[in-house]
């Protein structure tokens, strides 16, 4: 798998805002590997403070699903150091029509978490490389396809290495001159075998080349596995965030319904008490009227 070749110019300052520490760490590592100077913050006040201290070339801000009016984005764009800075909104799961709404409110790109290294490179190239002509949408990586590609790459390189090793242990063919002499029943003697040193040098060179390829393969596998682990962590974190949001929404709905039930119960109880009190007063008035007793004259 080819590594992204895009590099941000001159340690480009980028601010990442996300309430997930693991998401900030993983995204920061991707950006730093591409030459960015990364500042990570957890909330909007910290982001505004970071902008007060130093202007940024790009902002990557986690979108709050509850912020349907994009109020937080407008607050960020109102900062003097962010008015002309591209703001990337990141979120775990974009709803239909979200991209158009985000672009209409001033977002430069929409990034679905977790991103891949290639998608981050495309993001930097699109927003900071001077080639952007339209808003950028960064989709999540296909983890299964990446794993299959890595497996295929490992299999191909392993096959090449096995072929190289086999070529070292396969005996060299007999000398052509010797075969010709035997077939013609001549009395020419076979040519002398070359000294062992003549074989040792190419074998040693091939072994060094194979060792170098093995080391490169090991580094490639380690990097790919690390990236897959980071993406898995981000995916699990995104799932956890969605579960937490669903739990909070369900909790709020339960509380709201409980309050409504409690209000209805209180109103019903008050209505019954009022009816009973009115009924009791009417009965008393009727009894007094029947007996000819006027309660107002009672001393």
XYZ file of C-alpha atoms in Angstrom:
299
model
C 0.000 0.000 0.000
C 1.402 3.388 -0.987
C 1.902 5.943 1.748
C 0.294 9.371 1.292
C 2.737 11.769 -0.330
C 0.965 14.981 0.606
C 2.790 17.111 3.171
C 1.493 20.301 4.723
C 3.830 23.226 4.005
C 6.023 24.753 6.689
C 4.580 22.970 9.743
C 1.069 24.201 9.075
C -0.741 24.949 12.375
C -3.907 22.872 12.705
C -6.289 22.865 15.678
C -8.271 19.688 16.400
C -11.321 19.888 18.680
C -12.902 16.621 19.848
C -14.222 15.567 23.246
C -12.722 12.081 22.704
C -9.104 11.872 23.850
C -8.373 8.834 21.655
C -9.811 10.577 18.591
C -7.662 13.665 19.246
C -4.557 11.499 19.683
C -5.064 9.408 16.537
C -5.961 12.353 14.303
C -3.074 14.373 15.726
C -0.618 11.594 14.878
C -1.868 11.447 11.298
C -1.526 15.221 10.893
C 1.909 15.408 12.539
C 3.184 12.682 10.203
C 2.212 14.951 7.305
C 4.089 17.962 8.640
C 1.325 19.743 10.546
C 1.791 21.498 13.867
C -1.164 20.155 15.835
C -2.954 21.674 18.818
C -5.638 19.460 20.384
C -8.496 20.811 22.510
C -11.577 19.213 24.044
C -14.211 21.961 23.831
C -15.195 25.272 22.247
C -13.750 27.606 24.947
C -10.359 25.912 24.614
C -10.565 26.230 20.821
C -11.313 29.945 21.029
C -8.413 30.372 23.467
C -6.102 28.559 21.037
C -7.201 30.903 18.257
C -6.535 33.875 20.530
C -2.968 32.665 21.014
C -2.157 31.802 17.392
C -3.975 31.831 14.048
C -4.450 28.416 12.470
C -4.366 27.303 8.838
C -7.102 24.707 9.332
C -9.579 23.690 12.035
C -11.008 20.189 12.492
C -14.026 20.486 14.788
C -16.274 17.712 16.081
C -19.900 18.473 15.243
C -22.432 18.204 18.048
C -25.530 16.364 16.708
C -27.673 18.493 19.015
C -26.384 21.664 17.303
C -28.903 21.510 14.463
C -28.519 25.236 13.795
C -24.717 25.091 13.455
C -24.420 27.741 16.168
C -20.990 26.483 17.215
C -19.683 26.770 13.647
C -20.933 30.359 13.438
C -19.216 31.212 16.726
C -15.942 29.797 15.427
C -16.201 31.655 12.108
C -16.873 34.891 13.991
C -13.398 34.766 15.564
C -10.997 37.179 13.804
C -8.347 34.471 13.439
C -10.814 31.989 11.935
C -12.825 34.121 9.532
C -10.877 32.951 6.470
C -9.681 29.611 7.856
C -11.175 26.370 6.456
C -13.210 24.586 9.125
C -13.686 20.825 8.806
C -16.657 19.319 10.630
C -16.066 15.775 11.857
C -18.824 13.466 13.027
C -19.469 9.770 13.494
C -22.471 9.435 11.197
C -23.707 12.117 8.781
C -27.456 12.288 8.190
C -28.880 12.802 4.672
C -28.577 16.431 3.637
C -26.056 17.249 6.366
C -23.237 18.020 3.921
C -25.253 20.645 2.050
C -26.345 22.277 5.316
C -22.771 22.330 6.630
C -21.395 23.876 3.435
C -24.172 26.480 3.452
C -23.153 27.483 6.991
C -19.501 27.953 5.994
C -17.887 24.549 6.581
C -15.070 23.787 4.150
C -15.303 20.000 4.453
C -17.159 17.183 6.190
C -15.150 14.285 7.622
C -16.795 11.067 8.802
C -14.898 9.420 11.657
C -12.738 7.422 11.736
C -10.717 8.747 8.764
C -7.859 6.918 7.039
C -4.379 8.280 6.453
C -5.134 8.598 2.726
C -8.307 10.575 3.401
C -6.410 12.939 5.725
C -3.822 13.444 2.979
C -6.606 14.215 0.500
C -8.101 16.645 3.006
C -4.826 18.549 3.404
C -4.256 18.568 -0.345
C -7.783 19.791 -1.028
C -7.863 22.545 1.603
C -4.231 23.637 1.912
C -2.784 22.626 -1.445
C -4.482 25.411 -3.368
C -6.342 23.004 -5.638
C -9.733 23.003 -3.953
C -12.600 24.029 -6.219
C -15.493 22.464 -4.281
C -16.266 21.406 -0.714
C -14.500 18.247 0.378
C -16.229 15.167 1.774
C -13.958 12.677 3.525
C -15.544 9.238 3.868
C -14.560 6.565 6.407
C -12.080 3.911 5.257
C -13.210 0.478 4.138
C -11.422 -1.528 6.816
C -12.178 -4.862 5.172
C -10.765 -3.779 1.815
C -7.644 -2.412 3.503
C -7.108 -5.684 5.352
C -7.551 -7.680 2.135
C -5.105 -5.421 0.318
C -2.562 -5.828 3.113
C -2.986 -9.622 3.045
C -2.483 -9.724 -0.727
C 0.599 -7.546 -0.482
C 2.101 -9.781 2.208
C 1.360 -12.923 0.157
C 3.004 -11.491 -2.968
C 6.122 -10.395 -1.125
C 6.353 -13.708 0.731
C 6.107 -15.580 -2.603
C 8.926 -13.471 -4.030
C 11.082 -14.175 -0.988
C 10.393 -17.925 -1.182
C 11.335 -17.899 -4.875
C 14.568 -16.105 -4.057
C 15.466 -18.605 -1.353
C 14.639 -21.511 -3.689
C 16.993 -20.106 -6.307
C 19.802 -20.164 -3.759
C 19.408 -23.821 -2.815
C 18.739 -25.192 -6.362
C 21.909 -26.833 -7.817
C 23.440 -25.048 -10.768
C 23.084 -26.848 -14.157
C 26.022 -28.787 -15.525
C 28.414 -26.967 -17.775
C 27.323 -26.724 -21.399
C 30.860 -27.438 -22.538
C 30.932 -30.642 -20.500
C 27.586 -31.818 -21.970
C 28.821 -31.125 -25.481
C 32.014 -33.060 -24.859
C 30.139 -36.096 -23.523
C 27.596 -36.123 -26.367
C 30.337 -36.061 -29.009
C 32.309 -38.845 -27.283
C 35.377 -36.658 -27.386
C 38.346 -37.078 -25.207
C 38.207 -33.475 -24.042
C 38.229 -33.244 -20.317
C 35.433 -31.345 -18.544
C 36.175 -27.756 -17.621
C 37.242 -27.208 -14.077
C 34.527 -26.196 -11.610
C 34.754 -22.560 -10.539
C 36.014 -21.991 -7.021
C 33.497 -21.806 -4.166
C 34.207 -18.104 -3.711
C 32.621 -17.466 -7.116
C 29.269 -18.717 -5.722
C 29.588 -17.233 -2.257
C 29.571 -13.615 -3.398
C 26.272 -13.655 -5.374
C 24.649 -15.806 -2.679
C 25.681 -13.340 0.017
C 24.374 -10.443 -2.065
C 21.046 -12.190 -2.618
C 20.778 -13.005 1.071
C 21.373 -9.350 1.951
C 18.738 -8.303 -0.575
C 16.264 -10.812 0.866
C 17.013 -9.659 4.391
C 16.402 -6.063 3.353
C 13.066 -7.031 1.772
C 12.080 -8.977 4.876
C 12.844 -5.953 7.066
C 10.849 -3.696 4.746
C 7.938 -6.139 4.796
C 8.058 -6.302 8.586
C 7.980 -2.499 8.859
C 5.139 -2.290 6.345
C 3.086 -4.895 8.210
C 3.738 -3.178 11.539
C 2.664 0.215 10.174
C -0.456 -1.200 8.567
C -1.448 -3.099 11.703
C -0.911 0.025 13.798
C -3.108 2.033 11.440
C -5.805 -0.647 11.509
C -5.678 -0.686 15.325
C -6.037 3.089 15.434
C -8.970 2.956 13.031
C -10.571 0.174 15.068
C -10.169 2.261 18.232
C -11.711 5.256 16.494
C -14.565 3.140 15.158
C -15.250 1.687 18.596
C -15.081 5.170 20.103
C -17.532 6.440 17.494
C -19.898 3.555 18.257
C -19.547 4.287 21.964
C -20.304 7.960 21.354
C -23.426 7.062 19.387
C -24.534 4.684 22.152
C -23.974 7.413 24.752
C -25.962 9.891 22.676
C -28.796 7.393 22.248
C -28.752 6.661 25.969
C -28.907 10.369 26.791
C -31.780 10.905 24.357
C -33.650 7.904 25.780
C -33.026 9.135 29.312
C -34.345 12.582 28.404
C -37.424 11.045 26.776
C -38.098 8.872 29.841
C -37.765 11.879 32.148
C -40.063 13.940 29.931
C -42.676 11.185 29.837
C -42.408 10.661 33.590
C -42.926 14.376 34.175
C -45.952 14.353 31.886
C -47.424 11.346 33.725
C -46.750 13.008 37.080
C -48.426 16.223 35.939
C -51.474 14.315 34.705
C -51.649 12.384 37.975
C -51.494 15.577 40.032
C -54.107 17.274 37.855
C -56.429 14.267 38.103
C -55.992 14.110 41.862
C -56.643 17.840 42.189
C -59.740 17.509 40.009
C -61.104 14.655 42.136
C -60.454 16.569 45.353
C -62.167 19.646 43.899
C -65.177 17.575 42.809
C -65.495 15.946 46.226
C -65.183 19.300 47.989
C -67.864 20.838 45.759
C -70.109 17.820 46.317
C -69.671 18.076 50.084
C -70.511 21.789 50.049
C -73.641 21.164 47.973
C -74.792 18.414 50.340
C -74.345 20.705 53.338
C -76.279 23.502 51.655
C -79.083 21.099 50.730
C -79.349 19.740 54.267
C -79.508 23.226 55.715
C -82.122 24.275 53.177
C -84.247 21.217 53.982
C -84.142 21.814 57.740
C -84.877 25.541 57.323
C -81.605 26.410 58.953
C -79.718 29.318 57.512
C -76.006 28.825 58.101
C -75.402 32.559 57.819
C -77.417 33.240 60.967
C -75.598 30.750 63.120
C -73.963 32.499 66.039
